[in-house]
Short mmCIF file of C-alpha atoms in Angstrom, two decimals:
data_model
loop_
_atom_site.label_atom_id
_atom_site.label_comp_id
_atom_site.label_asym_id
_atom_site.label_seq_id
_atom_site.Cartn_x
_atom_site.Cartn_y
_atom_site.Cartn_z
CA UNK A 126 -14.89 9.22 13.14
CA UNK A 127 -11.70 7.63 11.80
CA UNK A 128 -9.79 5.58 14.19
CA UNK A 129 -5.64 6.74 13.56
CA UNK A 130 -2.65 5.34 15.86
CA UNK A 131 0.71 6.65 16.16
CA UNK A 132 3.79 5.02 16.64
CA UNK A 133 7.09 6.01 17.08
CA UNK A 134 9.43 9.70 16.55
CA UNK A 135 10.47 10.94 13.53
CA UNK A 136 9.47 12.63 10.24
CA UNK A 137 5.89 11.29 9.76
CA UNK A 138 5.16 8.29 7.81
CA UNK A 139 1.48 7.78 7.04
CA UNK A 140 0.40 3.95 5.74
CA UNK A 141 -2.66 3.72 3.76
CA UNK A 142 -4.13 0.08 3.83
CA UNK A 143 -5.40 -1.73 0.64
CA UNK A 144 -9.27 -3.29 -0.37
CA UNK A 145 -11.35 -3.85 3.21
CA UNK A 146 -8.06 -3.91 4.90
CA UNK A 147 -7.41 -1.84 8.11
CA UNK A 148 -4.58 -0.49 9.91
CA UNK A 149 -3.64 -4.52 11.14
CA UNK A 150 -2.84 -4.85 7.35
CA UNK A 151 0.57 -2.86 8.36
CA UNK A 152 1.42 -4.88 12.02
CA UNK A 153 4.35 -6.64 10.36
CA UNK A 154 6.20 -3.58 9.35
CA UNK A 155 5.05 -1.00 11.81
CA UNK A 156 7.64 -2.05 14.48
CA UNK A 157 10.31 -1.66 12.47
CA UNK A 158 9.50 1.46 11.06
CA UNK A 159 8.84 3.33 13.95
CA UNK A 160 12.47 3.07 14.92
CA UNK A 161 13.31 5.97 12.97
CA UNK A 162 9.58 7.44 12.30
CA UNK A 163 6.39 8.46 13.35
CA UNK A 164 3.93 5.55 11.55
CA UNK A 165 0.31 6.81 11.35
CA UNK A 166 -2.05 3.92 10.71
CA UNK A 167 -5.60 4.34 10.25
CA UNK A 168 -8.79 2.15 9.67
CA UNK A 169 -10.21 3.34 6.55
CA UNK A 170 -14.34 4.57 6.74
CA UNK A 171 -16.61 1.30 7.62
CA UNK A 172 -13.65 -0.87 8.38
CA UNK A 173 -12.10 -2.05 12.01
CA UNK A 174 -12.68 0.71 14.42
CA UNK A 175 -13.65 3.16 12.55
CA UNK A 176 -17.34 4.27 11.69
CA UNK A 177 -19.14 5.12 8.58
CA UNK A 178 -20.57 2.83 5.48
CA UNK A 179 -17.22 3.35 2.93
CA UNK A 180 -16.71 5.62 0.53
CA UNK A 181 -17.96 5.50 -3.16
CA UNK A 182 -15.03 7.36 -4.59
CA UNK A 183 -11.01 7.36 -4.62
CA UNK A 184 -11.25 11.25 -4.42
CA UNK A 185 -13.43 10.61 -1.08
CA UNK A 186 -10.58 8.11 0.39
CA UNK A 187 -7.61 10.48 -0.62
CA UNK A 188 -9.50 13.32 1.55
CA UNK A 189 -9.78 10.83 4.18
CA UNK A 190 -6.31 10.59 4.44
CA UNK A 191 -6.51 14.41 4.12
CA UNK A 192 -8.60 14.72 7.37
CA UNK A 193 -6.06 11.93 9.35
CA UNK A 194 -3.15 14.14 8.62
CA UNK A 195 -5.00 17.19 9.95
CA UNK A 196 -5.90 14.93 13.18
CA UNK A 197 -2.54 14.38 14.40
CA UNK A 198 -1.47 18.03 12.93
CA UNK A 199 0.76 17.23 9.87
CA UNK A 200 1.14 19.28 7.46
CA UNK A 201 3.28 16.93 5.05
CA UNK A 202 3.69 13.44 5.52
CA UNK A 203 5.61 10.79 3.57
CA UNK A 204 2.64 8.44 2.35
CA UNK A 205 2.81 4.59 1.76
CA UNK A 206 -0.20 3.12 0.03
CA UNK A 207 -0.45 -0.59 -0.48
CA UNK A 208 -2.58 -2.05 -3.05
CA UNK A 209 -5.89 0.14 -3.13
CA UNK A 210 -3.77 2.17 -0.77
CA UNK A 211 -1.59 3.00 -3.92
CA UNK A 212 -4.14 4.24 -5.67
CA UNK A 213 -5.60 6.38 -3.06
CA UNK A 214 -2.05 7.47 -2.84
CA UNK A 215 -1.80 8.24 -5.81
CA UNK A 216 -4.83 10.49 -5.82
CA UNK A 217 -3.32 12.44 -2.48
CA UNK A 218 -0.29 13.07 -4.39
CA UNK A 219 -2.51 14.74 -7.37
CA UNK A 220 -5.27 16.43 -5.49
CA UNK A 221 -3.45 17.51 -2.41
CA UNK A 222 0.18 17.61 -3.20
CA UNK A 223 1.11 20.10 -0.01
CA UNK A 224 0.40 17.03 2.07
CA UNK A 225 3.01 14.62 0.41
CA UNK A 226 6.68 15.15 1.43
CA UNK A 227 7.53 11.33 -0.42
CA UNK A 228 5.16 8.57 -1.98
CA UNK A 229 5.84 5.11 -1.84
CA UNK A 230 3.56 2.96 -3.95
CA UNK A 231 3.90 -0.90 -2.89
CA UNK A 232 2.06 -3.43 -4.92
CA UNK A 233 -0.53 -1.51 -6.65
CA UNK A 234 -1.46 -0.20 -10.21
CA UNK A 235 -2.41 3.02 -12.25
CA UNK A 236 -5.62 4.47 -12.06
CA UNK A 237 -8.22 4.08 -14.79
CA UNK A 238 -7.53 2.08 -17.94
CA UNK A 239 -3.76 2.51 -17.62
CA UNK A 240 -2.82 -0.65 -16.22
CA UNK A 241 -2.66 -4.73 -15.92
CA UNK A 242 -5.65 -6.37 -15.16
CA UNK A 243 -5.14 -10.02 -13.11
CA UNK A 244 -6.70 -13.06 -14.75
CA UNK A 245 -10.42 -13.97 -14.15
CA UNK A 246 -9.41 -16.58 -12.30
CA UNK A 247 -7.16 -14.86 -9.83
CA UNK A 248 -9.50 -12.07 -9.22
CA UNK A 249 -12.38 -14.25 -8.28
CA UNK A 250 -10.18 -16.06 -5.89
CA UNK A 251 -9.21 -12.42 -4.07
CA UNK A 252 -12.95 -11.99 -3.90
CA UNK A 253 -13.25 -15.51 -2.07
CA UNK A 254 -15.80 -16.43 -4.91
CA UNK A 255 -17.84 -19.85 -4.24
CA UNK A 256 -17.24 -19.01 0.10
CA UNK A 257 -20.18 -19.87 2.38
CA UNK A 258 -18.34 -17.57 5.01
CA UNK A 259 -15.61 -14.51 5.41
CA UNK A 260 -12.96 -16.78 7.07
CA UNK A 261 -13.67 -19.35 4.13
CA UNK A 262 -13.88 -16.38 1.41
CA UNK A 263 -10.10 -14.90 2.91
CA UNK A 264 -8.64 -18.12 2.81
CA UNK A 265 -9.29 -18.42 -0.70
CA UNK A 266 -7.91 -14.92 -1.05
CA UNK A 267 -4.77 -15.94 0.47
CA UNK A 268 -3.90 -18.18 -2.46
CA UNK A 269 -2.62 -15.05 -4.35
CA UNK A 270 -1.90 -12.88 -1.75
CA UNK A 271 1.03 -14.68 -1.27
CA UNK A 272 3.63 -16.38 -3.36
CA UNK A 273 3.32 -20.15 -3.48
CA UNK A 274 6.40 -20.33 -1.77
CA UNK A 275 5.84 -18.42 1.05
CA UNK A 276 2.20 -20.28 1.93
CA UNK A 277 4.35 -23.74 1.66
CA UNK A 278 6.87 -22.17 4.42
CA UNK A 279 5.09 -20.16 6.80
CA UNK A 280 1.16 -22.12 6.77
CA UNK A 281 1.18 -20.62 10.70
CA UNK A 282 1.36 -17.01 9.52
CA UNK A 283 -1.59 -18.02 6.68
CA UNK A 284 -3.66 -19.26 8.86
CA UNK A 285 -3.17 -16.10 11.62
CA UNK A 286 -4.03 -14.18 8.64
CA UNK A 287 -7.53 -15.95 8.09
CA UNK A 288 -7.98 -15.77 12.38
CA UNK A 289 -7.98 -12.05 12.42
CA UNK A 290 -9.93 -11.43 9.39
CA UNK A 291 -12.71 -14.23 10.39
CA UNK A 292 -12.97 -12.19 13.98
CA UNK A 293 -13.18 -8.83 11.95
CA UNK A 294 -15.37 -9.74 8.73
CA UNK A 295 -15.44 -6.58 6.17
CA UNK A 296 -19.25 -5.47 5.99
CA UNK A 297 -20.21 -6.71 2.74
CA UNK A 298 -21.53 -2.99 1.71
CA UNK A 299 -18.17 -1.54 3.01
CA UNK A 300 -15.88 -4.02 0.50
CA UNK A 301 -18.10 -3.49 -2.42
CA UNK A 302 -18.27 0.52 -1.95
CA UNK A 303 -14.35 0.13 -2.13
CA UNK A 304 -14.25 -2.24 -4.68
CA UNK A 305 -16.54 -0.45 -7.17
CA UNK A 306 -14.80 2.71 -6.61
CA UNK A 307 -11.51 1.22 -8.19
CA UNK A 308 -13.23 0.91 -11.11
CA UNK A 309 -15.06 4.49 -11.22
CA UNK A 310 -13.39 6.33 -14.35
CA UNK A 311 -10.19 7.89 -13.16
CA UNK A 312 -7.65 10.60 -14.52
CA UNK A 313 -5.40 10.66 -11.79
CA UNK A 314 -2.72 8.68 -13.92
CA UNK A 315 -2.05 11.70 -16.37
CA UNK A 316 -1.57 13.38 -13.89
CA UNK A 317 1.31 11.49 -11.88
CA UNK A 318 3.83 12.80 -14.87
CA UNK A 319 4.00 16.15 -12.95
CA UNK A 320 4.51 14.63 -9.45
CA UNK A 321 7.08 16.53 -8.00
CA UNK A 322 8.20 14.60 -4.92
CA UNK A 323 10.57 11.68 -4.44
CA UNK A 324 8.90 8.19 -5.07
CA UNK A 325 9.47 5.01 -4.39
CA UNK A 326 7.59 1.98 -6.45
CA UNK A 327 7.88 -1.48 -4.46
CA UNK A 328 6.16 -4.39 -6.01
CA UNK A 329 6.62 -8.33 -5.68
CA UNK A 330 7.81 -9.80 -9.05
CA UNK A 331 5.06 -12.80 -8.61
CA UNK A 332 2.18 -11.14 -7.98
CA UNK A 333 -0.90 -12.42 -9.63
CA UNK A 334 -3.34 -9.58 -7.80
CA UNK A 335 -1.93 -6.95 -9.58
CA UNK A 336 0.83 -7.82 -11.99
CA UNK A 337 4.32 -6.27 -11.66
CA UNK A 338 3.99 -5.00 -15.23
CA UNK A 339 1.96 -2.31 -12.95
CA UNK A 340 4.83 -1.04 -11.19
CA UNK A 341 6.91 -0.70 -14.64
CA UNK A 342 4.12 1.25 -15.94
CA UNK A 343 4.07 3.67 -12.64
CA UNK A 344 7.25 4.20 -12.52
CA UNK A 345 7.82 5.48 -16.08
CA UNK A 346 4.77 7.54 -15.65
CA UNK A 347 6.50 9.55 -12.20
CA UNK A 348 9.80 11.28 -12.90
CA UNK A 349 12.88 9.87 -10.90
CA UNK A 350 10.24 7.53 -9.73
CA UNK A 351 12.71 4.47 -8.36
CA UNK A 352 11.36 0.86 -8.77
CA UNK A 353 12.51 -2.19 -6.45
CA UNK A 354 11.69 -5.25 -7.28
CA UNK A 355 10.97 -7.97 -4.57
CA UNK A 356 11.92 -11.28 -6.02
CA UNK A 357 10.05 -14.01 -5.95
CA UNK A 358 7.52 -12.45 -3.59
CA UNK A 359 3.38 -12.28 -4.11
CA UNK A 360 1.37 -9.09 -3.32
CA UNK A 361 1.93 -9.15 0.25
CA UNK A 362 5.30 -8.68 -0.31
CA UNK A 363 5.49 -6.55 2.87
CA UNK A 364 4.49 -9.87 5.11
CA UNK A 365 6.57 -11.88 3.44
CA UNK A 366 9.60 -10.10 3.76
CA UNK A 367 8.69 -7.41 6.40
CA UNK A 368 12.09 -6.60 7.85
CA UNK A 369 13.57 -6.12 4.08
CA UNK A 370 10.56 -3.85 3.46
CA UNK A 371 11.09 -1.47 6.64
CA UNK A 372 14.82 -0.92 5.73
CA UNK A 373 14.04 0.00 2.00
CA UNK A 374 11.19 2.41 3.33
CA UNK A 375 13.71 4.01 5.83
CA UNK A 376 16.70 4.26 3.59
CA UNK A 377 14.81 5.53 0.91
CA UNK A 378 13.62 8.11 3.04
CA UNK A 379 16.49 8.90 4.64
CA UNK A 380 18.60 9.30 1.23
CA UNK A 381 16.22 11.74 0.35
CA UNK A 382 16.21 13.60 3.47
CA UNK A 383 19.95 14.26 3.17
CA UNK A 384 19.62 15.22 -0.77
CA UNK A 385 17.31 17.71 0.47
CA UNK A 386 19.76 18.87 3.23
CA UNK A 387 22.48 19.06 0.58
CA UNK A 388 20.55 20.89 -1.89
CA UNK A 389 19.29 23.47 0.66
CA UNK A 390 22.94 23.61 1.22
CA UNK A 391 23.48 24.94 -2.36
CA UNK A 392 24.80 21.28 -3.12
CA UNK A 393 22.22 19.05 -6.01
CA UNK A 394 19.68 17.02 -4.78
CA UNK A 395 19.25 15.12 -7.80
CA UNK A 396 18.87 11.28 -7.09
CA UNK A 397 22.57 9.51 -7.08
CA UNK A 398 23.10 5.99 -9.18
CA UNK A 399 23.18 3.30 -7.07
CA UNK A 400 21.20 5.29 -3.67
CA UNK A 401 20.13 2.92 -1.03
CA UNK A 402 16.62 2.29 -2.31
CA UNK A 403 17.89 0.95 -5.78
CA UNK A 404 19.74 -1.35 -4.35
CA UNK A 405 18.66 -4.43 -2.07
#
C-alpha cells in the first residue's frame, strides 16, 4: 500500500517526489500551497511509509500516481513532478492524460536520449560515491543539490536535510530500481508535442544535477509550455526559495483557472503575454 496525505481545500494539486525521495521532499512548500489547494503527497513504492521493493519502470511509477489519484477520488489533478518526479510526470501526462488538469515540471529533464546529461563528476557526487554510510553518501549529494550559495547561507537547513535522510536511509534495492529505470529506453518525449494541458517548466539556472538546458529543451517540446527561470538557484530550487515557488505554482494555476472560466464563457483562453507565471 502507498502511503498519500492530504492537505488543504481547493482544486487538487498532486506532488510527485524525485530519486528515493518521499513525500518530506515537498515539507517546505506544502504549507504554502495548501492555502489555496488540496496538496496530495505520497511516498513513492519502497520508500518512507509506504511498502513494496520500487518499481523497475517509469510507466509503473506514472500508474502509481494513477492508483493515488483514484485513492482520494480524483479524477483530474494538477501534477507537480520534481526531478524523477518530472519524468514520471511526464509519463502521466502521455499515458493517462484524463488525469492531468495542469503539469508543472520543476527541475527535471526529457525522457530518453533527449536531454543534458550532468558531468561524471556531479553525478557521482548525487550518488554519494566513495560514502561508508547513507548520512555520509547524502551529504555528499547535497553539494549539488544546492547552489553554492545557498549551502554557504543556510548550513542549518543542510545539515536538517542530512538528519532526516540518515533516520530514513533509501533501501539500497529501492534507489537503484529507480535509478535504473531513468535510464530504461523511453518515448515519452515525442510524445509531449501533443500535450494538451497548460504547463508550467520551473528549473534553477545553476543546477549541475540536471542542467537548465533541460528545461529549454521541455519547454519547446510542450506547446504554450511557460518556462521560469529561478536565478541563481541549484536543483532544489523549491528549498531554496520555497515561498517564491508556492506563489508561482498558485498563480500559475490560478491564471489558468480563470482562462478556462473565460473561454467557457465564449471569451479565448489562449495564454496572455506577461500572465503571472512568466513573470517573477
Amino acid at each position: 500500500a502507498l502511503s498519500v496525505v492530504v492537505d488543504g481545500e481547493g482544486e487538487p494539486l498532486l506532488l510527485i517526489p524525485g530519486l528515493g525521495a518521499g513525500r518530506s521532499a515537498f515539507t517546505p512548500i506544502v504549507p504554502d500551497l495548501a492555502k489555496a489547494h488540496r496538496v496530495i503527497t505520497f511516498d513513492p513504492r519502497g520508500i518512507g511509509e509506504s511498502e513494496g521493493t520500487g518499481n523497475t519502470t517509469l510507466t509503473a511509477m506514472a500508474a502509481d500516481v494513477v492508483a493515488v489519484l483514484d485513492a482520494v477520488d480524483v479524477a483530474a489533478a494538477a501534477v507537480f513532478g520534481a526531478s524523477m518526479g518530472g519524468l514520471v510526470a511526464q509519463h502521466v501526462v502521455v499515458d493517462h492524460p484524463a488525469r492531468v488538469a495542469d503539469l508543472m515540471l520543476a527541475a527535471t529533464s526529457p525522457g530518453g536520449d533527449a536531454g543534458v546529461d550532468p558531468r561524471p563528476e556531479d553525478q557521482a557526487k548525487l550518488l554519494g560515491k566513495g560514502a561508508s554510510t547513507p548520512e555520509e553518501a547524502y551529504r555528499i549529494a547535497c553539494t549539488v543539490l544546492y547552489s553554492p550559495q545557498f549551502q554557504r547561507a543556510h548550513p542549518e537547513f543542510i545539515d536538517a536535510q542530512v538528519r532526516e535522510r540518515a533516520q530514513h536511509p533509501v533501501r539500497p534495492r529501492v534507489f537503484s530500481a529507480q535509478f535504473n529505470a531513468m535510464w530504461e529506453p523511453d518515448d515519452s518525449f515525442t510524445h509531449l508535442a501533443s500535450v494538451a494541458v497548460p504547463t508550467l517548466v520551473m528549473h534553477g539556472t545553476d543546477d549541475v544535477v540536471i542542467p537548465f538546458e533541460n528545461a529549454r529543451i521541455l519547454a519547446r517540446q510542450i506547446p504554450g509550455a511557460q518556462l521560469r527561470p529561478f536565478d541563481g538557484c541549484g536543483h532544489l530550487f523549491f528549498h531554496e526559495r520555497p515561498a517564491e515557488t508556492a506563489r508561482v505554482v498558485t498563480e500559475h494555476l490560478r491564471a489558468n483557472a480563470r482562462a478556462a472560466q473565460a473561454s467557457s464563457g465564449g471569451e479565448s483562453s489562449s495564454p496572455r503575454e506577461g500572465s503571472p507565471a512568466a513573470g517573477s
